[in-house]
XYZ file of C-alpha atoms in Angstrom:
634
model
C -11.443 10.036 14.303
C -9.837 9.951 17.757
C -12.879 11.675 19.293
C -15.522 9.794 17.326
C -14.146 6.259 17.430
C -11.923 6.580 20.537
C -9.475 3.875 19.474
C -7.115 2.404 22.001
C -3.839 3.352 20.351
C -2.352 4.486 17.046
C 0.523 3.034 15.080
C 2.905 5.104 13.001
C 4.655 3.103 10.304
C 8.342 3.193 9.406
C 9.695 3.132 5.844
C 12.189 0.502 4.723
C 15.742 1.389 5.705
C 14.541 4.448 7.627
C 13.406 6.158 4.414
C 10.507 7.863 6.251
C 12.248 8.369 9.592
C 11.752 12.142 9.710
C 8.098 12.114 8.677
C 7.334 9.077 10.849
C 8.811 10.703 13.941
C 7.055 13.988 13.172
C 3.706 12.223 12.835
C 4.350 10.217 15.993
C 5.023 13.426 17.906
C 1.785 14.988 16.661
C -0.191 11.910 17.714
C 1.456 11.572 21.112
C 1.870 15.186 22.193
C -0.675 17.262 20.301
C -3.516 14.766 19.993
C -2.807 12.937 23.238
C -3.081 9.535 21.580
C -1.238 6.531 22.911
C 1.247 6.018 20.091
C 3.071 2.898 18.996
C 6.023 3.543 16.668
C 6.958 0.914 14.126
C 10.679 0.282 13.811
C 12.188 -1.930 11.114
C 15.736 -3.218 11.267
C 16.528 -4.367 7.727
C 18.970 -2.039 5.964
C 18.938 0.196 9.059
C 22.126 1.676 10.428
C 22.420 1.425 14.192
C 22.754 5.195 14.337
C 19.240 5.585 12.870
C 17.823 3.063 15.330
C 19.443 4.887 18.253
C 18.180 8.254 17.034
C 14.633 6.935 16.596
C 14.540 5.377 20.060
C 15.964 8.488 21.717
C 13.450 10.695 19.896
C 10.623 8.392 20.949
C 11.801 8.504 24.557
C 11.902 12.306 24.522
C 8.379 12.437 23.054
C 7.053 10.103 25.731
C 6.385 7.306 23.242
C 6.923 4.053 25.115
C 5.505 1.532 22.656
C 7.529 0.071 19.787
C 6.435 -2.477 17.182
C 9.701 -4.195 16.250
C 9.710 -5.547 12.706
C 12.309 -6.941 10.369
C 10.955 -5.142 7.314
C 11.567 -6.017 3.691
C 14.719 -8.062 3.050
C 17.497 -6.464 1.008
C 16.618 -6.718 -2.664
C 19.979 -8.229 -3.500
C 18.885 -11.258 -1.466
C 15.651 -11.529 -3.458
C 17.419 -11.228 -6.787
C 20.491 -13.214 -5.752
C 22.757 -10.662 -7.425
C 26.249 -9.758 -6.333
C 26.660 -6.468 -4.489
C 27.867 -3.747 -6.803
C 31.366 -2.373 -6.415
C 31.786 0.102 -3.608
C 28.667 -0.992 -1.725
C 30.147 -3.720 0.459
C 31.007 -1.413 3.331
C 27.608 0.319 3.217
C 25.752 -3.002 3.346
C 27.961 -4.134 6.207
C 27.209 -0.940 8.112
C 23.466 -1.138 7.373
C 23.232 -4.668 8.747
C 25.933 -4.241 11.402
C 23.747 -5.574 14.180
C 20.160 -5.943 12.993
C 19.165 -8.763 10.682
C 15.990 -10.133 12.272
C 13.263 -8.589 14.419
C 14.633 -10.458 17.432
C 17.869 -8.475 17.099
C 16.073 -5.190 17.584
C 13.983 -6.604 20.464
C 17.162 -7.697 22.276
C 18.853 -4.374 21.546
C 15.972 -2.326 22.977
C 15.769 -4.503 26.083
C 19.513 -4.364 26.639
C 19.783 -0.602 26.199
C 16.474 0.600 27.658
C 15.499 -2.215 30.012
C 11.711 -2.035 30.441
C 11.204 1.605 29.426
C 9.677 0.516 26.126
C 6.825 -1.905 25.674
C 7.673 -3.975 22.592
C 5.326 -5.622 20.144
C 6.208 -8.043 17.359
C 4.390 -9.379 14.302
C 2.659 -12.761 14.134
C 1.293 -14.559 11.077
C -1.781 -16.803 11.474
C -1.291 -18.201 7.967
C 2.493 -18.231 8.095
C 5.049 -15.634 7.094
C 5.952 -15.477 3.403
C 9.511 -14.337 2.825
C 9.330 -14.399 -0.966
C 7.131 -12.601 -3.454
C 5.387 -15.871 -4.388
C 6.058 -18.537 -1.733
C 5.339 -22.168 -2.399
C 5.020 -23.142 1.246
C 4.086 -21.099 4.295
C 2.698 -22.133 7.670
C 2.599 -20.785 11.184
C 4.251 -24.005 12.431
C 7.462 -22.995 10.656
C 7.306 -19.566 12.306
C 6.626 -20.715 15.867
C 10.250 -21.278 16.961
C 11.161 -17.750 15.841
C 8.087 -16.168 17.413
C 8.872 -17.998 20.668
C 12.396 -16.592 20.636
C 11.113 -13.052 20.081
C 8.801 -13.302 23.083
C 11.537 -14.789 25.254
C 13.817 -11.952 24.156
C 11.379 -9.429 25.621
C 8.367 -8.901 23.339
C 5.271 -7.834 25.274
C 2.445 -8.246 22.763
C 1.691 -9.645 19.316
C -0.053 -7.946 16.391
C -1.077 -10.301 13.611
C -1.067 -9.944 9.873
C -4.604 -9.383 8.580
C -6.654 -12.430 7.684
C -10.130 -13.391 6.496
C -9.973 -17.072 7.397
C -11.238 -17.145 10.995
C -10.488 -20.848 11.320
C -6.833 -20.151 10.487
C -6.721 -17.498 13.214
C -8.451 -19.571 15.900
C -6.160 -22.510 15.155
C -3.176 -20.188 15.411
C -4.249 -18.593 18.692
C -5.040 -21.981 20.229
C -1.599 -23.272 19.212
C 0.049 -20.274 20.858
C -1.918 -20.483 24.083
C -1.170 -24.188 24.396
C 2.458 -23.963 23.303
C 4.740 -26.051 25.472
C 7.030 -23.103 26.209
C 4.211 -21.305 28.068
C 5.389 -17.896 26.829
C 2.135 -17.200 24.970
C -0.269 -18.103 27.785
C -0.990 -14.519 28.916
C 0.568 -12.376 26.209
C -1.915 -10.109 24.387
C -2.547 -11.288 20.824
C -4.189 -8.548 18.767
C -5.780 -9.904 15.566
C -5.289 -7.773 12.466
C -8.344 -7.041 10.303
C -8.476 -5.402 6.881
C -11.789 -3.675 6.085
C -12.860 -4.296 2.491
C -12.841 -0.990 0.594
C -13.231 -2.359 -2.921
C -12.693 -5.572 -4.817
C -9.393 -4.609 -6.474
C -7.797 -3.451 -3.220
C -8.890 -6.709 -1.597
C -7.359 -8.843 -4.342
C -4.137 -6.849 -4.454
C -3.502 -6.700 -0.726
C -4.291 -10.361 -0.122
C -1.953 -11.279 -2.974
C 0.882 -9.180 -1.566
C 0.331 -10.479 1.960
C -0.238 -14.098 0.833
C -3.546 -14.091 2.695
C -6.283 -16.577 1.818
C -9.760 -15.322 0.917
C -12.383 -17.931 1.897
C -14.373 -19.207 -1.109
C -17.643 -18.075 0.449
C -16.437 -14.470 0.624
C -15.264 -14.540 -2.975
C -18.599 -16.000 -4.083
C -20.352 -13.107 -2.346
C -18.144 -10.390 -3.821
C -17.502 -11.640 -7.361
C -20.991 -10.832 -8.749
C -20.809 -7.250 -7.381
C -17.090 -6.615 -7.971
C -17.766 -3.524 -10.121
C -20.055 -1.890 -7.539
C -17.834 -0.445 -4.802
C -20.816 0.532 -2.685
C -22.206 -3.000 -2.560
C -18.720 -4.434 -2.020
C -18.290 -2.158 0.999
C -21.646 -3.171 2.458
C -20.918 -6.874 2.047
C -17.396 -6.294 3.333
C -18.733 -4.636 6.480
C -20.992 -7.635 7.069
C -18.056 -10.026 6.550
C -15.757 -8.157 8.953
C -18.490 -7.878 11.593
C -18.938 -11.640 11.401
C -15.188 -12.144 11.847
C -15.191 -9.834 14.876
C -18.082 -11.690 16.474
C -16.505 -15.080 15.877
C -13.278 -13.927 17.508
C -15.178 -12.389 20.425
C -16.720 -15.801 21.029
C -13.300 -17.356 21.612
C -12.635 -17.779 25.323
C -9.599 -15.762 26.319
C -7.837 -15.263 29.637
C -6.103 -12.148 28.377
C -7.244 -8.873 26.815
C -9.150 -8.967 23.535
C -8.669 -6.134 21.054
C -8.781 -5.647 17.301
C -6.259 -4.008 15.017
C -7.785 -2.487 11.877
C -5.703 -1.748 8.806
C -7.726 1.239 7.633
C -5.580 2.205 4.605
C -6.362 5.798 5.641
C -10.081 5.197 5.007
C -11.954 5.241 8.293
C -15.574 5.281 7.062
C -15.869 1.500 6.739
C -13.959 0.988 10.004
C -16.409 3.269 11.782
C -19.337 1.235 10.480
C -17.763 -2.020 11.672
C -17.019 -0.607 15.125
C -20.528 0.771 15.463
C -22.242 -2.407 14.233
C -20.183 -4.545 16.610
C -20.606 -2.127 19.524
C -16.849 -1.709 19.786
C -16.753 2.045 20.372
C -16.145 2.491 24.104
C -18.219 5.024 26.057
C -16.548 8.303 26.878
C -15.014 7.842 30.334
C -15.407 10.304 33.161
C -12.776 13.025 33.132
C -11.417 11.763 36.426
C -11.086 8.186 35.219
C -7.587 6.916 34.620
C -6.744 4.627 31.749
C -4.081 2.863 33.761
C -4.657 -0.285 35.756
C -3.538 0.166 39.345
C -3.886 -3.501 40.187
C -0.908 -5.360 41.629
C 1.859 -6.203 39.213
C 1.844 -9.696 37.725
C 5.146 -11.487 37.104
C 5.354 -12.402 33.453
C 7.422 -15.531 33.868
C 9.703 -14.586 30.981
C 12.316 -12.151 32.168
C 11.267 -11.454 35.722
C 9.796 -7.984 35.186
C 6.304 -7.101 36.305
C 3.415 -5.742 34.294
C 0.614 -3.171 34.267
C -1.855 -2.162 31.603
C -1.918 1.376 30.237
C -4.705 2.052 27.765
C -4.915 -1.641 27.052
C -1.552 -1.697 25.339
C 1.675 -2.633 27.128
C 3.170 0.611 28.260
C 6.398 0.900 30.291
C 5.902 -2.685 31.400
C 3.626 -5.490 30.319
C -0.158 -5.551 29.782
C -2.444 -7.436 32.097
C -6.123 -6.789 31.324
C -7.902 -4.293 29.115
C -10.273 -1.906 30.897
C -12.921 -3.458 28.645
C -12.674 -6.681 26.684
C -14.308 -4.905 23.781
C -11.874 -2.056 23.404
C -10.647 -1.892 19.798
C -7.421 -0.668 18.358
C -7.414 0.618 14.813
C -4.594 0.910 12.394
C -4.258 2.688 9.134
C -1.605 2.501 6.551
C 0.260 5.222 8.361
C -1.678 5.195 11.603
C -3.303 3.110 14.253
C -5.340 4.853 16.933
C -5.778 5.309 20.736
C -7.514 6.954 23.705
C -7.435 10.693 23.791
C -5.986 12.417 26.854
C -6.962 15.843 28.109
C -3.319 16.845 28.316
C -0.330 15.020 26.868
C 1.813 13.357 29.482
C 5.462 12.925 28.460
C 5.746 9.864 30.680
C 2.861 8.199 28.883
C 1.749 6.392 32.039
C -1.649 7.912 32.791
C -4.316 9.541 30.659
C -7.479 11.441 31.540
C -9.847 10.550 28.731
C -12.993 12.656 28.787
C -13.689 13.783 25.222
C -17.054 14.654 23.702
C -18.569 12.496 21.011
C -18.389 14.434 17.773
C -19.684 13.806 14.288
C -17.151 12.940 11.581
C -16.482 15.844 9.284
C -17.425 15.595 5.639
C -13.749 15.233 4.735
C -13.538 12.181 7.000
C -15.934 10.238 4.790
C -15.285 11.428 1.243
C -13.213 8.547 -0.137
C -15.963 6.229 -1.356
C -14.017 4.991 -4.354
C -10.268 4.753 -3.630
C -8.381 3.929 -6.804
C -4.679 3.783 -6.020
C -2.342 6.053 -7.946
C -5.176 7.585 -9.957
C -6.762 9.074 -6.841
C -6.568 12.626 -5.564
C -3.224 13.371 -3.909
C -5.048 15.615 -1.418
C -6.992 12.629 -0.144
C -5.768 10.773 2.968
C -6.192 7.548 0.990
C -3.971 8.594 -1.902
C -1.387 6.112 -3.168
C -1.858 3.679 -0.344
C 1.650 2.292 0.128
C 1.180 -1.390 0.820
C 4.570 -3.036 0.622
C 4.533 -6.645 1.740
C 6.719 -7.736 -1.173
C 10.414 -6.905 -1.448
C 9.876 -6.051 -5.115
C 7.431 -3.685 -6.779
C 7.293 -5.956 -9.811
C 4.151 -8.097 -10.142
C 6.130 -11.356 -10.125
C 9.275 -13.079 -8.889
C 12.636 -12.648 -10.659
C 12.351 -16.150 -12.108
C 8.882 -15.391 -13.454
C 10.158 -12.083 -14.834
C 12.831 -13.846 -16.857
C 10.262 -16.315 -18.154
C 7.748 -13.586 -19.055
C 10.000 -10.890 -20.499
C 13.299 -12.577 -21.223
C 16.463 -10.475 -21.128
C 16.089 -7.861 -23.893
C 19.043 -6.031 -25.387
C 17.313 -3.806 -27.977
C 14.303 -1.460 -28.205
C 12.798 -3.705 -30.873
C 12.670 -6.604 -28.425
C 10.812 -4.466 -25.869
C 8.413 -3.270 -28.558
C 7.690 -6.897 -29.477
C 6.867 -7.616 -25.819
C 4.390 -4.746 -25.719
C 2.748 -5.578 -29.047
C 2.424 -9.236 -28.100
C 0.873 -8.242 -24.768
C -1.540 -5.829 -26.460
C -2.525 -8.593 -28.873
C -3.614 -10.725 -25.926
C -0.705 -13.114 -26.230
C 2.348 -13.866 -24.068
C 3.298 -12.149 -21.788
C 0.107 -11.828 -19.738
C 1.563 -8.907 -17.811
C 4.356 -6.352 -18.076
C 6.646 -4.837 -15.427
C 4.164 -1.973 -14.977
C 1.069 -4.166 -14.659
C -1.012 -4.212 -11.473
C -2.194 -7.806 -11.720
C -0.314 -11.090 -11.598
C 0.435 -13.947 -13.941
C -3.132 -15.256 -13.602
C -4.672 -11.934 -14.677
C -6.045 -11.779 -18.253
C -3.576 -10.029 -20.543
C -5.992 -7.232 -21.489
C -9.091 -5.882 -19.820
C -12.191 -5.792 -22.039
C -12.035 -1.996 -21.941
C -8.433 -1.854 -23.133
C -9.287 -4.292 -25.932
C -11.639 -1.641 -27.360
C -8.705 0.684 -28.080
C -6.152 -2.032 -28.877
C -5.694 -0.941 -32.502
C -4.853 2.611 -31.441
C -2.366 1.391 -28.827
C -0.730 -0.968 -31.315
C -0.450 1.818 -33.879
C 1.602 4.120 -31.664
C 3.596 1.251 -30.152
C 4.727 -0.370 -33.400
C 5.340 2.818 -35.374
C 7.053 4.989 -32.737
C 8.281 2.614 -29.998
C 5.929 4.362 -27.570
C 5.429 1.718 -24.877
C 1.946 2.144 -23.402
C 1.395 1.208 -19.741
C -2.028 2.754 -18.915
C -4.990 3.907 -20.978
C -8.758 4.138 -21.225
C -11.290 4.958 -23.959
C -13.840 7.754 -23.986
C -17.222 6.935 -22.441
C -20.215 9.239 -22.607
C -22.909 8.421 -20.084
C -23.345 4.665 -20.381
C -25.391 2.893 -17.667
C -23.460 2.061 -14.510
C -24.421 -1.577 -15.072
C -22.647 -1.661 -18.461
C -20.743 -4.973 -18.709
C -17.471 -3.286 -19.701
C -17.479 0.313 -18.479
C -19.930 0.077 -15.590
C -19.154 0.664 -11.916
C -20.907 1.991 -8.827
C -24.585 1.585 -7.842
C -27.248 0.581 -10.359
C -29.416 3.221 -12.082
C -26.456 5.513 -12.612
C -24.421 6.765 -15.554
C -20.646 6.790 -15.966
C -18.330 8.979 -18.019
C -14.671 8.830 -19.056
C -12.204 11.101 -20.774
C -9.712 9.130 -22.854
C -6.108 9.101 -21.749
C -2.959 7.154 -22.489
C 0.324 6.866 -20.602
C 3.492 5.614 -22.250
C 7.268 5.693 -22.312
C 8.482 7.781 -25.229
C 12.105 8.148 -26.458
C 13.528 11.451 -25.235
C 14.455 12.544 -28.757
C 10.962 11.773 -30.065
C 9.400 13.722 -27.216
C 11.394 16.894 -27.792
C 11.472 16.868 -31.581
C 8.008 15.575 -32.477
C 5.437 14.817 -29.796
C 5.842 17.799 -27.481
C 5.754 20.421 -30.285
C 2.636 18.784 -31.708
C 0.829 18.751 -28.342
C 1.645 22.438 -27.850
C 0.561 23.456 -31.347
C -2.428 25.763 -31.710
C -4.383 23.123 -33.587
C -4.545 20.613 -30.707
C -3.412 22.313 -27.467
C -6.993 23.161 -26.455
C -8.074 19.537 -26.836
C -5.508 17.834 -24.621
C -3.483 18.147 -21.425
C -0.205 16.377 -20.800
C 2.216 15.497 -18.014
C 5.779 14.341 -18.680
C 8.450 13.115 -16.277
C 12.068 11.996 -16.573
C 14.122 9.558 -14.547
C 16.238 12.423 -13.169
C 13.150 14.074 -11.671
C 12.660 16.662 -14.416
C 8.975 17.382 -14.963
C 6.813 19.482 -17.255
C 3.132 19.873 -17.952
C 0.730 21.838 -20.091
C -1.184 22.657 -16.913
C -0.645 24.627 -13.713
C 0.530 22.747 -10.617
C -2.933 23.118 -9.038
C -4.801 21.535 -11.965
C -6.736 18.328 -11.268
C -8.252 16.373 -14.157
C -11.216 14.127 -13.499
C -11.058 11.401 -16.137
C -13.622 8.951 -14.724
C -16.777 10.037 -12.917
C -20.327 8.907 -12.349
C -23.783 10.266 -11.635
C -26.018 8.179 -9.340
C -29.497 8.585 -7.898
C -29.518 10.586 -4.689
C -25.764 11.122 -4.664
C -23.259 13.772 -5.551
C -21.088 13.298 -8.626
C -18.516 10.618 -7.788
C -15.018 10.998 -9.251
C -12.953 7.831 -9.153
C -10.018 8.521 -11.480
C -8.006 11.718 -11.514
C -4.722 12.790 -13.044
C -2.763 15.637 -11.476
C 0.811 16.685 -10.831
C 1.455 15.293 -7.347
C 0.134 11.821 -8.111
C 1.870 11.734 -11.498
C 5.217 12.704 -9.966
C 4.852 9.989 -7.331
C 4.031 7.412 -10.001
C 6.983 8.569 -12.127
C 9.389 7.629 -9.367
C 7.908 4.153 -9.078
C 7.522 3.623 -12.831
C 11.154 4.456 -13.550
C 12.182 2.378 -10.549
C 10.636 -0.673 -12.202
C 13.199 -0.443 -14.992
C 15.846 -1.064 -12.337
C 13.768 -3.851 -10.776
C 13.532 -5.506 -14.174
C 17.273 -5.091 -14.747
C 18.029 -6.779 -11.414
C 16.062 -9.826 -12.535
C 18.362 -10.371 -15.533
C 21.331 -12.690 -15.319
C 22.953 -11.173 -18.412
C 25.126 -8.129 -17.771
C 24.290 -6.923 -21.279
C 20.544 -7.011 -20.573
C 20.978 -5.270 -17.212
C 23.022 -2.547 -18.848
C 20.532 -2.096 -21.681
C 17.510 -1.785 -19.372
C 19.320 0.741 -17.182
C 20.240 2.692 -20.310
C 16.586 2.611 -21.443
C 15.541 4.041 -18.103
C 17.531 7.200 -18.781
C 16.551 7.541 -22.440
C 12.751 7.606 -22.176
C 10.152 10.086 -20.913
C 6.972 8.984 -19.147
C 4.114 10.873 -20.807
C 0.444 11.010 -19.848
C -1.868 12.617 -22.433
C -5.510 13.343 -21.560
C -8.100 13.990 -24.254
C -10.813 16.478 -23.311
C -13.128 15.457 -26.136
C -15.194 12.523 -24.907
C -18.757 13.049 -26.164
C -20.346 10.228 -28.115
C -19.076 10.230 -31.693
C -16.035 12.377 -30.853
C -14.148 10.061 -28.497
C -11.561 9.080 -31.124
C -9.999 12.553 -31.182
C -7.160 11.756 -28.738
C -5.975 8.872 -30.894
C -6.201 10.987 -34.035
C -3.955 13.592 -32.418
C -1.306 11.032 -31.480
C -1.464 9.279 -34.832
C -0.946 12.632 -36.579
C 2.627 12.499 -35.303
C 3.068 9.112 -36.949
C 1.514 10.264 -40.224
C 3.622 13.415 -40.252
C 6.832 11.406 -40.151
C 5.542 8.981 -42.765
C 4.875 11.991 -44.998
C 8.423 13.220 -44.436
C 9.800 9.809 -45.331
C 7.630 9.603 -48.455
C 8.637 13.119 -49.443
C 12.294 12.212 -49.038
C 11.833 9.209 -51.292
C 10.266 11.352 -53.985
């Protein structure tokens, strides 16, 4: 991508509380030193010990990374849930937040300790920053005093949250440029853009980021929501229009674009090409640094130069070209390529041949979250704008699910949900409170799901029926381009009591009579894992055949992705517990977490007329116990 698209710089993200510090620094080093890309390292301060901040900054300095995007990060979850800190954690929390509470704290710290060695960026929100999972009010006017303070403290450039409402962005930029403080007059403001990969990703990310989708865009996408290919084409058109509208805004400073690629660069490449944003390959002797006289910034008395269009060492003045883009992915953003890495990061020779993207660079046509291929760069896209992984606020959680203290109460929640009644969503749902309780597809197998839920307390959280070559335009099962055919293997995923798993379900799945018809994966809260398959096995459970195209596989189940989901799925028990005011309910939910197994069972029989076999296998366990009970009565 660096050779084909020649982006201006790359970003490497930073996990909450330093959870990805090692991998983030390793990736940053690869980008900066091995690939010669101008690298900007994200650094969050919430729940970060000062020792980790110091180590990250020293490592960055050694690597020659001189660009930092200073962020607050997600707030501590205790603040979201308004729960008291548990015993023994007071000192740890105090140490975590010893000095860094807000992004401005880390900006001041870097300036004080490193002077102008690092160029510092901060986040800006054209539609306002939302500090809660579901804010009632948000506006950029409320944020302006804090953004002004961050710039006065030493921030060199702004990167915005993504948006689709161009009017909101232009209003925001105009307000900054005309702000009475004058601190935003020349500072680079890099608008963030999110390419549209598919309808569900669009809806989910805009919900998490509290970003408005203009009605016109929704009206365009709604009729084609099931056809990812058409959604991408319309999305490319929409993003190109946004780019052109922003290019038309008069600007005294540099104009760049920051693309949130979600590790899927195919759509980004199309946007860059259509908008003529890919810069020509410079001559090998050309330097990417501006040697013009330094310009006082009027903020803290230091002077500024531009390196690769991003503030580097000091402050940015003008981009070499007003049409130079920057791209960002979920883990990366991207930059000019240098012929040899320079540890000082001040000058880059950037003569690289134009190459064609490899086949692997364009293979993710249908990204589908946790059910994708773990080998794909787009797998399990970790978008975390909300401090909670639950699909609602703590108050909404209490209203939806109450504060259960028995397995029977949880079973009633699941059966009511499966019946299309309250609650509309469960802790493991992907939608929100406005989402219909059941998809039309799930409604087709509702009786089977209810049977295993009510009889065995198996709490189902994901499932699909068998489909054998229905048209891709089918109103329930259809997806992808028209004139195609889609297929599905049935599967079901559920929490099963540990005792039931070991004594009944597992032996039945391994029995000679059914083992050849199913595959299973099972995970425990403590990390224990088992499967009927080898670790290399990958099960395609949804695929399609379309005119002039290779077989497209959109849903897969395999060990790596299942293990990753296990960690999150069990974590949601704790999230739910934290929402409860009752100590009894919190204790019960935490106890449940340790007493269930997450099981995914895939049925390999899916041909028309045979698609019920998976449900027959699971219901055999129920019937077997009923026979034992009846026999005992006799």
